Coordinates of C-alpha atoms in Angstrom, one line a residue:
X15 CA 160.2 170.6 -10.1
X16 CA 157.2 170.1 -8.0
X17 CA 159.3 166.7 -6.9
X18 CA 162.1 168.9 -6.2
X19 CA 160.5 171.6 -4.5
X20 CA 158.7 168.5 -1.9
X21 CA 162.4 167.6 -1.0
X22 CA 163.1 171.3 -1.2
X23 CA 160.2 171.5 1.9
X24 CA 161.6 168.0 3.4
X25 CA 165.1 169.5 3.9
X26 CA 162.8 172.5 5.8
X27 CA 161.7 169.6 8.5
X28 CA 163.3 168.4 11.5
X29 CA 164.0 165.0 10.0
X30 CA 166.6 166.2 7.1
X31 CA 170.0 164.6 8.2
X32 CA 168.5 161.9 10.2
X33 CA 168.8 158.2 9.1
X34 CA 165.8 156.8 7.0
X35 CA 165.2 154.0 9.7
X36 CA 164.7 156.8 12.3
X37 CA 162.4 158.9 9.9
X38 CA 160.3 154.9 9.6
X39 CA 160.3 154.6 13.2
X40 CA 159.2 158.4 13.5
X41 CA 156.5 157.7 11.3
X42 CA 155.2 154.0 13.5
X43 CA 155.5 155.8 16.9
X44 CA 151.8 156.4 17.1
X45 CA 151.3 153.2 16.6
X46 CA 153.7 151.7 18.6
X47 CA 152.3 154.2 21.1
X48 CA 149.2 152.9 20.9
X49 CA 150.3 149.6 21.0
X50 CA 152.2 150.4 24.5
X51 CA 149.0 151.6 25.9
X52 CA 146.7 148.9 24.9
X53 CA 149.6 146.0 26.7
X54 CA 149.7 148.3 29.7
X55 CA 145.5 148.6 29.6
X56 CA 145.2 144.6 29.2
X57 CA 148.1 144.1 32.1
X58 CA 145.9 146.0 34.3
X59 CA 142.4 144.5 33.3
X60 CA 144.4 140.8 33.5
X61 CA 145.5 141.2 37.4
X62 CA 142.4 142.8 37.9
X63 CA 140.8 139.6 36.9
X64 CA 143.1 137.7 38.8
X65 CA 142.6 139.7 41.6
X66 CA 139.0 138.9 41.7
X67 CA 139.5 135.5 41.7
X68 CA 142.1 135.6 43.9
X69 CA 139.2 137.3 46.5
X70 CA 136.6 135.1 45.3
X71 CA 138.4 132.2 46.3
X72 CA 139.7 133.6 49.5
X73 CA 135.9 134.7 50.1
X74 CA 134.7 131.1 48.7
X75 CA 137.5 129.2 51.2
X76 CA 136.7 131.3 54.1
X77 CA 133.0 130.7 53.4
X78 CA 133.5 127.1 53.1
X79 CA 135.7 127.0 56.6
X80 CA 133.5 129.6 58.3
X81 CA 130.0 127.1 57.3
X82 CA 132.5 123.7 58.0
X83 CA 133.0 125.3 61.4
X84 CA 129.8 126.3 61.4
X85 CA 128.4 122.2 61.1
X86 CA 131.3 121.4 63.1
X87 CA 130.2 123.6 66.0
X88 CA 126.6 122.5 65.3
X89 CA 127.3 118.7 65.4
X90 CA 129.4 119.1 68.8
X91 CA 126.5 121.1 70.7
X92 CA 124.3 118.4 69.6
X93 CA 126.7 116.1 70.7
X94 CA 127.0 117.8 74.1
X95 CA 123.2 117.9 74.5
X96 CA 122.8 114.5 74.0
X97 CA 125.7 113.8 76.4
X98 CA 123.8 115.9 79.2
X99 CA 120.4 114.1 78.6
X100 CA 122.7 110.4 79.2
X101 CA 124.7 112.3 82.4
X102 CA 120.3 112.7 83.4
X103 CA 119.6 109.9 83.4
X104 CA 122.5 108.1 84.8
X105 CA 121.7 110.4 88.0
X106 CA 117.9 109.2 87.6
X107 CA 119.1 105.5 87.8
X108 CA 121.3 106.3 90.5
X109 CA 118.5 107.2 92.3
X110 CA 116.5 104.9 91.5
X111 CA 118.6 102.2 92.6
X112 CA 119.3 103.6 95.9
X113 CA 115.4 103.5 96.4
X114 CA 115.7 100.0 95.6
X115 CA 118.2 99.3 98.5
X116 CA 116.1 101.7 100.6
X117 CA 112.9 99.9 99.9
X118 CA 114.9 96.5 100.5
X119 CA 116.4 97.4 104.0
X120 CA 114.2 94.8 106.1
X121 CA 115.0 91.9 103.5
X122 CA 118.9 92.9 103.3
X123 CA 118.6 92.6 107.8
X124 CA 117.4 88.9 107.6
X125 CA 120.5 86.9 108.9
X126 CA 121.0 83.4 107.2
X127 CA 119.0 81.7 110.6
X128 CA 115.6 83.2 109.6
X129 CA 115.6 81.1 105.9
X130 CA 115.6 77.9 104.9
X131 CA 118.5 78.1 102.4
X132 CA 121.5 80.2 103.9
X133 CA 123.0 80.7 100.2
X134 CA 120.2 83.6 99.3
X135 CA 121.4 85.8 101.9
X136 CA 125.1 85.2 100.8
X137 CA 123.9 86.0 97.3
X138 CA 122.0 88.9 99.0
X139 CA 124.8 90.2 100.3
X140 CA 127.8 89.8 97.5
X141 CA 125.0 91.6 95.2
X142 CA 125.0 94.8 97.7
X143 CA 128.6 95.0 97.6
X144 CA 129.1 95.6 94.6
X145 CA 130.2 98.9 93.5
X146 CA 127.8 101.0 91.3
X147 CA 129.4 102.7 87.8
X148 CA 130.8 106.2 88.6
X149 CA 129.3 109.2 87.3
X150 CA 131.6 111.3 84.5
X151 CA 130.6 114.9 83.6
X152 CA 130.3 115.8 80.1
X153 CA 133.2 118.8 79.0
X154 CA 131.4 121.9 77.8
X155 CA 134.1 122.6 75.4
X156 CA 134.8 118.8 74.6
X157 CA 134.9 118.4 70.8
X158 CA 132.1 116.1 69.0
X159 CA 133.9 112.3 69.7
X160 CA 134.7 113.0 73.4
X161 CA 131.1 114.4 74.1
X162 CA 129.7 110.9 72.2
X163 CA 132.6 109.1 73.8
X164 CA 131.2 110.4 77.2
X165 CA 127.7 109.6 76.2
X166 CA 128.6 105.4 75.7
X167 CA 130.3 105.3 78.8
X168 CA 126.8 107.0 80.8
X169 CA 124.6 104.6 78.6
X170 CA 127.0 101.8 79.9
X171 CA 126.3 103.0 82.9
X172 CA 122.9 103.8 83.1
X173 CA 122.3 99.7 81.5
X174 CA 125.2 98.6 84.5
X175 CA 122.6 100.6 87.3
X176 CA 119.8 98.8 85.8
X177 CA 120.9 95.4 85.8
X178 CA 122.7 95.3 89.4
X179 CA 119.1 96.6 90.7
X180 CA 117.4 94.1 89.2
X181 CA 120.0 91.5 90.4
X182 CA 119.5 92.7 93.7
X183 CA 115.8 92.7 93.7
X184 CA 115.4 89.1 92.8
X185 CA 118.4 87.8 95.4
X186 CA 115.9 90.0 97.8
X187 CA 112.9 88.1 96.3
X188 CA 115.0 84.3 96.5
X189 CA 115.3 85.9 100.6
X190 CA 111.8 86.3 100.9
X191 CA 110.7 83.1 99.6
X192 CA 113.3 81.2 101.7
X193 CA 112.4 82.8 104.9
X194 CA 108.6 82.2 104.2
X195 CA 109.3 78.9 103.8
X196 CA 111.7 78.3 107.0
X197 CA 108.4 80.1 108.5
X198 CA 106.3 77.5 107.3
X199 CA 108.6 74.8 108.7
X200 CA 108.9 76.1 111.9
X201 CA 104.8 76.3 112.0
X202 CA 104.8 73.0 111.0
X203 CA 107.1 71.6 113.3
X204 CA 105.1 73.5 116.1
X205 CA 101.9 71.9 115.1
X206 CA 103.7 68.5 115.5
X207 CA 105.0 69.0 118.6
X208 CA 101.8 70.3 119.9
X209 CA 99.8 67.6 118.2
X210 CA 102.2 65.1 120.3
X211 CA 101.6 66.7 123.5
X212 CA 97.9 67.2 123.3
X213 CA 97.7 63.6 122.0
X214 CA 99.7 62.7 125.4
X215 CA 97.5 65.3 128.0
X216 CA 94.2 63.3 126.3
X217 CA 95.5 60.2 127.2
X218 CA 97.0 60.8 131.1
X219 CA 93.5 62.7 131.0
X220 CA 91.4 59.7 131.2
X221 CA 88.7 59.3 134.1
X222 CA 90.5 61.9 135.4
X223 CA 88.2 65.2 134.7
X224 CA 85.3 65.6 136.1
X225 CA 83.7 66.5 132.9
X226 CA 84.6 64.6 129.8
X227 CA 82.9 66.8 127.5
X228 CA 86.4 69.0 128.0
X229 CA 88.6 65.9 126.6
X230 CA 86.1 65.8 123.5
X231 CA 86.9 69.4 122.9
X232 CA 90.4 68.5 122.4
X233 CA 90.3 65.4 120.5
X234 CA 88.5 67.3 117.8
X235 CA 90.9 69.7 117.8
X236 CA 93.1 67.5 117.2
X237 CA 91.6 65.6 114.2
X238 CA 91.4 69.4 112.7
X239 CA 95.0 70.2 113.0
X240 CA 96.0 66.5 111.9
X241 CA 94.4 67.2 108.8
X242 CA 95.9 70.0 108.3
X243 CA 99.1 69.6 109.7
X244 CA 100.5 69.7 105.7
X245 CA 99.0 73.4 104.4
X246 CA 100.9 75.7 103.1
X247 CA 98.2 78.4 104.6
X248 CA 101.0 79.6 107.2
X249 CA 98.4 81.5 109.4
X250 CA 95.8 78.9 109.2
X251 CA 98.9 76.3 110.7
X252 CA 99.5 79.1 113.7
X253 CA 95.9 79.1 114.0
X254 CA 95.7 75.2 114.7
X255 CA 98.9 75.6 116.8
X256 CA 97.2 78.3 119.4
X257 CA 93.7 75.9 119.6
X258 CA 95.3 72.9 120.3
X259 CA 97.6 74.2 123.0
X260 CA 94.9 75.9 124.2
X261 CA 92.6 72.6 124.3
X262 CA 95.4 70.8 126.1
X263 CA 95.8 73.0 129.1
X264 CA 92.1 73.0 129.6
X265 CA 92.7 69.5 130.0
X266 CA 95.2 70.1 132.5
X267 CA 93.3 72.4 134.3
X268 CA 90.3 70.1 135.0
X269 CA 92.6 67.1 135.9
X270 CA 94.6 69.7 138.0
X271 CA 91.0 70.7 139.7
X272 CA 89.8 67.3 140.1
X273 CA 93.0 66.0 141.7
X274 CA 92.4 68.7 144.2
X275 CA 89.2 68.0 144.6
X276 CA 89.6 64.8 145.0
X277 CA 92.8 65.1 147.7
X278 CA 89.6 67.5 149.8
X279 CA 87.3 65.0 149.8
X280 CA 89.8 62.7 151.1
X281 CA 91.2 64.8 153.4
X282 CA 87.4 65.7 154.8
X283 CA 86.5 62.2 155.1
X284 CA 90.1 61.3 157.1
X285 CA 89.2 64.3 159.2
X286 CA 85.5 63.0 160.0
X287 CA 86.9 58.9 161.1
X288 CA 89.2 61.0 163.1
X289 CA 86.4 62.4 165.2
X290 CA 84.7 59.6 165.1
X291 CA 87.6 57.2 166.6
X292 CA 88.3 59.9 169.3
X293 CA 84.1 59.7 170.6
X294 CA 84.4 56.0 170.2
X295 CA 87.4 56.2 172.6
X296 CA 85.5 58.4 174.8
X297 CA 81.8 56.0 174.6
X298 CA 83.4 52.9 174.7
X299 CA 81.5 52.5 171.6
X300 CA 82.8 49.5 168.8
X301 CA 82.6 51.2 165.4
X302 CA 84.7 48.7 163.5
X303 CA 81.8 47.8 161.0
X304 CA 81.1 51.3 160.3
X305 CA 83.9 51.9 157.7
X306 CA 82.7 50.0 155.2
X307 CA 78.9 50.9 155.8
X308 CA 76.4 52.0 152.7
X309 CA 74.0 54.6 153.3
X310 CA 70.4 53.0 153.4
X311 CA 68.9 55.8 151.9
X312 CA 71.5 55.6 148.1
X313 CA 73.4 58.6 149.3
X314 CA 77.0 57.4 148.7
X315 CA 78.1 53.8 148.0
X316 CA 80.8 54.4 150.4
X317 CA 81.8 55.5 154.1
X318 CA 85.0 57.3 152.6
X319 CA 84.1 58.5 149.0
X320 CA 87.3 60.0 146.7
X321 CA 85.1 61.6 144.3
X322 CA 85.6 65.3 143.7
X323 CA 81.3 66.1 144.4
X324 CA 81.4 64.9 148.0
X325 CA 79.5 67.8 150.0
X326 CA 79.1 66.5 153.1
X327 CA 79.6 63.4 155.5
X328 CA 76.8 62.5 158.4
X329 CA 77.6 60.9 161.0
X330 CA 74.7 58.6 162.3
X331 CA 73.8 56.2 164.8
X332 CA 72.4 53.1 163.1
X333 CA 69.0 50.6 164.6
X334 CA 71.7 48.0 165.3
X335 CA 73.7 50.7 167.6
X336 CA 76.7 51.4 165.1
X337 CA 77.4 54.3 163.3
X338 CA 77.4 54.8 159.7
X339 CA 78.9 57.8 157.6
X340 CA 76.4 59.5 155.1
X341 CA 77.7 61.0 152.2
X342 CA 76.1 63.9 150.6
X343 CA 77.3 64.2 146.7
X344 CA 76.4 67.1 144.4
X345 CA 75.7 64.6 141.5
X346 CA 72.4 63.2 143.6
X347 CA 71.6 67.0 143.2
X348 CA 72.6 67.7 147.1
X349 CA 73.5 71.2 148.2
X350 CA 75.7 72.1 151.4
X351 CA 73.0 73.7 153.2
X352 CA 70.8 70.8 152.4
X353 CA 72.8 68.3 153.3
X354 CA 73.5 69.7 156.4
X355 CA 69.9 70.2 157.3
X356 CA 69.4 66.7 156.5
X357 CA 72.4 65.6 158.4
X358 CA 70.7 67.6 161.6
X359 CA 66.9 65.8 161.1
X360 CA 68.8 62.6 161.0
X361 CA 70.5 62.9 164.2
X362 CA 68.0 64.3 165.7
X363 CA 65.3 61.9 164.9
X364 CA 68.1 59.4 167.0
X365 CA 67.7 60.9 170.3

């Protein structure tokens, strides 16, 4: 009954009449229910998850470009830094070498006459010529290769500068030399030459100064600059040049003074047999003998003396009746006025 009266209360429900797999599924919906929400719940945790690995990569990759770039950016100003410092001191060596040429500008006007070897100042020359390496900026924005790509070509550069100067300074060096030496044989070929003359004015010179102390003078400077006609002492060579000429026309001068000394005294003593042979004329008087008289008294050894220290000539009658021609001469230690105070006591000692 009680089973009866159950069946009675299930045909009071909403499920009489409806099949039995419908009543089954009626009584699993909760659970299927809940099944349907837990799917949807894990769905939702699952691209949740994904999502935040999907931002934590993004996040990680953006990181990892934004720190690459970072480096990237770091590396290329380094780059450009360095690149600067090079384009510094290419403009320093630039500098410097155009204070080379500066300081260089006599040497580089010495023509090929002025050396001894003509082939240094072509050198010289064909090293000035060349060009120098041009400068090349480096871009501000140029990535990290073209800013080190830059900095090679101003090392180059820089090492290029730095060679050609020191090219150029020892071609200007080889110039130097050269010309110092065609100096030195140029000084040594005007010692010869005035070795050669003075060696000729010594000898013309002989008995023909007055005083040969003068001649001395030069022959021992010419022993000097014989001896040291092969120096290398370029100054001491123009030294020896300058003495010797000097020596030598102080030669000439005294045999150029005692020629005219010598063409007076003649000249004075032709004057005085003039006079004479016009009084003879006019006395009647035969002074043949008295050209070749000799003073009794050692003046002169002769009526017509050619030496350069005749002062005066006295006319004066001798015991026999001639006349004889006294010659005063400054090496018997005569004066003018002497002589021609003694000249007057003589003649007047005659009348």
């Amino acid at each position: 009954m009680r089973d009866l009266d159950d069946m009675g209360d299930l045909s009071d429900t909403q499920d009489l009449g409806r099949p039995i797999e419908d009543v089954e599924f009626a009584e699993h919906e909760p659970v299927a229910r809940h099944r349907a929400q837990s799917s949807s719940g894990s769905q939702r945790t699952l691209i949740a998850i994904i999502a935040g690995i999907a931002i934590v990569v993004i996040f990680g990759a953006s990181l990892g470009a934004w720190q690459a770039w970072r480096q990237s950016e770091q590396s290329r100003l380094l780059a450009l830094s360095a690149c600067n410092a090079k384009l510094q001191a290419y403009d320093e060596a630039v500098e410097h070498f155009e204070q080379i040429k500066q300081d260089l500008a006599t040497v580089t006007d010495i023509g090929e006459e002025h050396v001894s070897d003509a082939e240094t100042v072509k050198t010289l020359r064909a090293e000035l010529s060349k060009a120098i390496p041009s400068r090349v900026e480096c871009p501000e924005d140029g990535k990290q290769d073209v800013q080190e790509d830059t900095g090679i070509t101003l090392d180059n550069a820089v090492h290029a500068l730095t060679t050609q100067g020191q090219s150029i300074t020892d071609a200007a060096s080889r110039v130097t030399e050269s010309q110092e030496e065609k100096s030195l044989q140029d000084t040594r070929a005007s010692l010869n030459e005035a070795i050669n003359a003075g060696e000729t004015t010594l000898k013309e010179s002989e008995n023909n100064v007055q005083n040969n102390a003068i001649r001395e003078d030069l022959r021992n400077a010419l022993d000097t600059a014989i001896n040291a006609s092969q120096s290398d002492d370029l100054d001491a060579l123009a030294s020896h040049v300058e003495t010797v000429k000097g020596k030598a026309a102080a030669v000439r001068d005294a045999m150029a003074a005692k020629k005219q000394a010598d063409e007076a005294a003649k000249a004075r003593a032709a004057a005085l047999r003039e006079i004479e042979a016009a009084e003879n004329e006019d006395t009647g008087i035969d002074n043949t003998e008295t050209d070749n008289a000799q003073s009794d008294d050692a003046h002169s050894e002769s009526s017509a003396p050619s030496t350069s220290d005749l002062i005066h000539s006295c006319w004066v009658t001798k015991n026999d009746g001639g006349y004889q021609d006294v010659s005063y001469l400054s090496s018997h230690g005569w004066t003018l006025e002497r002589a021609q105070a003694d000249c007057e006591q003589r003649k007047a000692s005659q009348r």
